[in-house]
Coordinates of C-alpha atoms in Angstrom, one line a residue:
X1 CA 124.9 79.1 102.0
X2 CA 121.9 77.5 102.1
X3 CA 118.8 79.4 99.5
X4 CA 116.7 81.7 101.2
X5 CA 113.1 81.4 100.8
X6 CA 110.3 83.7 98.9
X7 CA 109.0 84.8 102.4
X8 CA 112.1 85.5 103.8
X9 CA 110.7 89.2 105.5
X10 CA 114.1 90.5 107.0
X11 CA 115.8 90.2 103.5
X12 CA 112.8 92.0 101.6
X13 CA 112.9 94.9 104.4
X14 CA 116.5 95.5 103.4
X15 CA 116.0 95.5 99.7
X16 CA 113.0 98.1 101.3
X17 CA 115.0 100.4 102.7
X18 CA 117.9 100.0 99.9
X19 CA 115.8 101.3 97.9
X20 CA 115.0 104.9 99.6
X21 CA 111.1 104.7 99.3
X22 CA 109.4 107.5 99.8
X23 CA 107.8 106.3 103.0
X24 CA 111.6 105.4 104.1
X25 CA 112.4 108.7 103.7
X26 CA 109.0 110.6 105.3
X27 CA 110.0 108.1 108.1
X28 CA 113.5 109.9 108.9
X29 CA 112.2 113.6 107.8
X30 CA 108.6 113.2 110.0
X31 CA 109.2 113.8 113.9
X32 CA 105.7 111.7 114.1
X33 CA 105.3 112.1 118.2
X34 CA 105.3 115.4 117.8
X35 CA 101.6 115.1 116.6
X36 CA 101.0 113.0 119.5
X37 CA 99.5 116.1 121.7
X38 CA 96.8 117.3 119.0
X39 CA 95.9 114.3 118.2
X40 CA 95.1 112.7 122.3
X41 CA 92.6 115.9 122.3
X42 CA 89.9 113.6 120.7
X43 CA 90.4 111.3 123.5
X44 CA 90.1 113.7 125.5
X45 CA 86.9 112.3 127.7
X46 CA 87.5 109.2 129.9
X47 CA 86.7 105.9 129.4
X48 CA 83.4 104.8 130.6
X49 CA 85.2 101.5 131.4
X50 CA 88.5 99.8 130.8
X51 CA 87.1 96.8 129.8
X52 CA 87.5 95.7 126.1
X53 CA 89.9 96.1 123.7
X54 CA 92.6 99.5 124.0
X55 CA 91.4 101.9 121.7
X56 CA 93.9 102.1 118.4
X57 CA 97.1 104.5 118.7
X58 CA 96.2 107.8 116.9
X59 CA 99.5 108.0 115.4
X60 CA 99.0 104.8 113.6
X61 CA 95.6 106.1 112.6
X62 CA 97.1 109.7 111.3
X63 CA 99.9 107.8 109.5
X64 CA 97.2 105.9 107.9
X65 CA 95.7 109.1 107.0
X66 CA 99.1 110.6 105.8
X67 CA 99.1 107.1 103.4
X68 CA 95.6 107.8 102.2
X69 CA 96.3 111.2 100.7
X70 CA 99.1 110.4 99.6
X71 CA 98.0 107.6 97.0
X72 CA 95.0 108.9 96.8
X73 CA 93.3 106.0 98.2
X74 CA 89.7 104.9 99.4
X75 CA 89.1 103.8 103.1
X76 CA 88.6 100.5 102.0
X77 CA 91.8 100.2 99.8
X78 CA 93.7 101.7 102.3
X79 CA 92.9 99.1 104.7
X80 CA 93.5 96.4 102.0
X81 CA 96.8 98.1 100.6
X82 CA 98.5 98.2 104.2
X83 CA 97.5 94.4 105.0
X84 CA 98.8 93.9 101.5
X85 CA 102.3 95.9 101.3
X86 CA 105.4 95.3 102.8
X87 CA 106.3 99.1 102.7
X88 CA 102.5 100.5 103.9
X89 CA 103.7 97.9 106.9
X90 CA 107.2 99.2 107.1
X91 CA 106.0 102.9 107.2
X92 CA 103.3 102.0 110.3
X93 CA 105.7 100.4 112.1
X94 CA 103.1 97.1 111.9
X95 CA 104.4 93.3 111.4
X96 CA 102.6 90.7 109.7
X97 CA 101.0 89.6 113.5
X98 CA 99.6 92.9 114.1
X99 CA 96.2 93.7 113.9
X100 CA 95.5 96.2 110.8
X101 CA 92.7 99.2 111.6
X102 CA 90.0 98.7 109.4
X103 CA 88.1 100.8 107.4
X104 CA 85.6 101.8 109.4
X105 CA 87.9 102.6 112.2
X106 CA 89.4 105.0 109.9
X107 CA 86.7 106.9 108.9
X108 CA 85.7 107.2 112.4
X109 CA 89.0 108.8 113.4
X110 CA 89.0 111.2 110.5
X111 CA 85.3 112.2 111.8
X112 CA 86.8 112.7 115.1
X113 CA 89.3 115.2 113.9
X114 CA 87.0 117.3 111.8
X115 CA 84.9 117.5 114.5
X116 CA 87.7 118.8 116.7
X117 CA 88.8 121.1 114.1
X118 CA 92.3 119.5 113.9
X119 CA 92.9 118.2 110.6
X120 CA 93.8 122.0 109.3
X121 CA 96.7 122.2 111.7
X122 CA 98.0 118.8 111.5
X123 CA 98.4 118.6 107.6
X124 CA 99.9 122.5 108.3
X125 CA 102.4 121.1 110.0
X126 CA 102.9 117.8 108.3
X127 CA 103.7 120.5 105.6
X128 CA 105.8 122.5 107.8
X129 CA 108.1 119.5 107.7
X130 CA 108.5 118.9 104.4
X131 CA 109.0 122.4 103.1
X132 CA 111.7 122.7 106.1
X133 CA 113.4 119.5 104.7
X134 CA 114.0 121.3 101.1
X135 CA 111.1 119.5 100.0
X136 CA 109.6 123.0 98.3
X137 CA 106.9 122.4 95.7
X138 CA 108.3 123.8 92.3
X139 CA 107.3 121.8 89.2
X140 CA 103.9 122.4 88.8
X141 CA 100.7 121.3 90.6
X142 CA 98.6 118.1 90.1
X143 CA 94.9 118.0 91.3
X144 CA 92.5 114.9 91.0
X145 CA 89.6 113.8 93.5
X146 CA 88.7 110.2 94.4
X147 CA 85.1 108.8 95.4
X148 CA 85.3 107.5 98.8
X149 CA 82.1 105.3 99.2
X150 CA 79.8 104.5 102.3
X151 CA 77.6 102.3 103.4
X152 CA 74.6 103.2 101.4
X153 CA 71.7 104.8 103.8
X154 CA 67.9 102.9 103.9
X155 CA 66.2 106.3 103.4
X156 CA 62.5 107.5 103.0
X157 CA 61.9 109.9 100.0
X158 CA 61.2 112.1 102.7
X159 CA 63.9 111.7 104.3
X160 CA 66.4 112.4 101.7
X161 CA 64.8 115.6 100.7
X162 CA 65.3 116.9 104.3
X163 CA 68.8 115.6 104.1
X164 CA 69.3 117.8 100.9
X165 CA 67.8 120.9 102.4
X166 CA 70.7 120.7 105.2
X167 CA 68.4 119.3 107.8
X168 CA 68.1 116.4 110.0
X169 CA 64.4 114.7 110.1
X170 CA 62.7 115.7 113.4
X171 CA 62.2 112.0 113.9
X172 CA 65.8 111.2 113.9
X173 CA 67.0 113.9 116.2
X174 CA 64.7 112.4 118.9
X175 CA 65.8 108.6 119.0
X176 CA 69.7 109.6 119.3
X177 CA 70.6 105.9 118.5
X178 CA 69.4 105.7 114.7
X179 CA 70.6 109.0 114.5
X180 CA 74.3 108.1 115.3
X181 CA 73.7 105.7 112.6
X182 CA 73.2 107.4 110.1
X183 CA 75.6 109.5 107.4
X184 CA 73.6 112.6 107.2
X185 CA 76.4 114.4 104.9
X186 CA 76.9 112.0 102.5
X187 CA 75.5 112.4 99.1
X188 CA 74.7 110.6 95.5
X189 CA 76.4 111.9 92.1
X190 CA 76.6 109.7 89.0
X191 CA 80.2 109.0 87.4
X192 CA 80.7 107.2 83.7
X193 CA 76.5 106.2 84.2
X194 CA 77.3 104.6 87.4
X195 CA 75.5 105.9 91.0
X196 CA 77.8 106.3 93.9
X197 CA 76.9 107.3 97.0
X198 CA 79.9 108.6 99.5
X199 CA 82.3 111.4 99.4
X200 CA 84.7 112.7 97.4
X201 CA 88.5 113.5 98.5
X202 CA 90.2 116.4 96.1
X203 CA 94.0 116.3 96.5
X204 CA 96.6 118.8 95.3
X205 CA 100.0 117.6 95.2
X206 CA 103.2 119.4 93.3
X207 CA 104.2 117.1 90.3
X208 CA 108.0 117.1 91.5
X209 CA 108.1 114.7 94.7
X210 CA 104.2 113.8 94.3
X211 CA 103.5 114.7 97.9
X212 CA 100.1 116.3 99.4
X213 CA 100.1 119.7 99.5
X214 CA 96.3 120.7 99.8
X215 CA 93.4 118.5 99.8
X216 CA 89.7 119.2 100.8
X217 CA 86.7 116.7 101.6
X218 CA 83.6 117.7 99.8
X219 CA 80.4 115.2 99.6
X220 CA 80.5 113.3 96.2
X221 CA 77.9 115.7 94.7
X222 CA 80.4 118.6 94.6
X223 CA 82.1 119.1 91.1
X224 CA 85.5 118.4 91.4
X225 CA 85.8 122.2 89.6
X226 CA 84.2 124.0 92.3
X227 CA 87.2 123.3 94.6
X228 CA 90.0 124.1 92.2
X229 CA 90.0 127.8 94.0
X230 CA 91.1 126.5 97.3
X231 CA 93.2 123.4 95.7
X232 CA 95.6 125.7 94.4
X233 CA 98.7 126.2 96.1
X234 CA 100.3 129.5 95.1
X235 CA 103.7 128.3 97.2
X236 CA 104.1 126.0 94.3
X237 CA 106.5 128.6 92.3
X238 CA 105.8 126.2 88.8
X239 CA 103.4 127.3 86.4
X240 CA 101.9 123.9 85.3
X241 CA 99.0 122.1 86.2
X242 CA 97.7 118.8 85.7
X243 CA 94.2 118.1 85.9
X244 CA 91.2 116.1 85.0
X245 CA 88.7 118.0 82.4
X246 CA 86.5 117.9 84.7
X247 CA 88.1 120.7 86.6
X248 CA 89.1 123.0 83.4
X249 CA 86.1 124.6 81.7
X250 CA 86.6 127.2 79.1
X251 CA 86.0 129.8 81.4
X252 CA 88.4 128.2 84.2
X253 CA 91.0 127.7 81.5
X254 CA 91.2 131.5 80.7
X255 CA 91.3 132.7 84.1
X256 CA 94.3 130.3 85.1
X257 CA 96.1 131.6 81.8
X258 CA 95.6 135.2 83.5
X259 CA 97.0 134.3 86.4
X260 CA 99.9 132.5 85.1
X261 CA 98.9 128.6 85.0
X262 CA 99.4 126.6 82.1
X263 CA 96.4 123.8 82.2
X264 CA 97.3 120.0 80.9
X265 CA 94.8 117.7 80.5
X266 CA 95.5 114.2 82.0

């Protein structure tokens, strides 16, 4: 038998799915094309043309999205980690000669489904799955939130101090094309004496299987503690909770001890 080489793909997907990943198993449990209908509603409006390249599948893109809160993951690593992992490939359904949706691309498809009001019911039902496959949250409750930089926005003071009064400047909103580049929800917050401008994505997941049970997008400005109301998942019958200090002032402490929660610093 001759010796099989470092790159030797089929062998390393076995030793994959020997191995019962996670992803493997989301992969078996997940009836993916059943998301296939709420997703095609952003693509709802024709194509001007049908020149160019075919617009990226949105079941690759919500998988992506199903990656991203589940590591916890910026759009930037995200694209990096699945052009970089075997299993983020495996899980996609993507070989090494397929083209990887960038970062960009992401973030765009995410906007898309806010904007549609869909990402509510598709996580619901991601969730659906889970609970239905005796994967019920149990041990407890971890919460964290992750900055998720953008392209930093070339401003007047002016401008900005509209921005933070929850307006658009008049002057964008009548040239449509410098307004549809522009980020007008993103904002600055400040993090171990280092700026960063961007978003930040709050996860909940339960500490037994480490899966996404709540999240919520906020801009980076937010403190992670004023979304620990709507992180918590009371499904989750375990009492612990896992958290950054960030999110557990004295006062928070006391009211989770009223209500059952044991806090943990991590």
């Amino acid at each position: 038998m001759g010796q099989q080489g470092f790159w030797d793909i089929e062998e390393r997907q076995q030793k994959l799915e020997q191995k019962k990943a996670v992803l493997n198993r989301l992969n078996q449990l997940v009836p993916w094309e059943t998301f296939r209908p709420i997703l095609m509603q952003i693509r709802e409006k024709p194509r001007k043309s049908q020149a160019g390249r075919n617009p990226t599948d949105v079941l690759l893109l919500f998988k992506m999205l199903v990656l991203q809160k589940l590591y916890n993951i910026s759009d930037d690593e995200l694209e990096y980690q699945v052009n970089d992992r075997l299993s983020f490939m495996q899980f996609l359904g993507l070989g090494l000669e397929d083209r990887v949706p960038d970062a960009t691309t992401v973030w765009l498809f995410r906007e898309q489904l806010q904007q549609h009001g869909l990402v509510e019911a598709l996580f619901e039902q991601f969730g659906a799955y889970l609970q239905g496959a005796g994967y019920a949250a149990k041990d407890g409750q971890i919460v964290d939130a992750t900055l998720i930089p953008v392209p930093k926005q070339r401003n007047t003071r002016e401008e900005n101090q509209t921005l933070k009064q929850g307006e658009v400047p008049v002057e964008w909103q009548e040239t449509p094309h410098q307004l549809a580049q522009k980020d007008v929800d993103a904002r600055w917050t400040k993090k171990n004496g280092t700026s960063h401008y961007g978003y930040k994505n709050h996860i909940n997941s339960d500490a037994g299987f480490k899966l996404i049970r709540r999240y919520s997008v906020t801009d980076a400005s937010v403190h992670d503690s004023q979304v620990l109301g709507e992180l918590l998942d009371a499904d989750n019958s375990g009492d612990g909770l896992w958290a950054d200090s960030a999110y557990l002032s004295v006062l928070i402490v006391e009211v989770l001890k009223l209500i059952g929660f044991e806090s943990a610093y991590k």
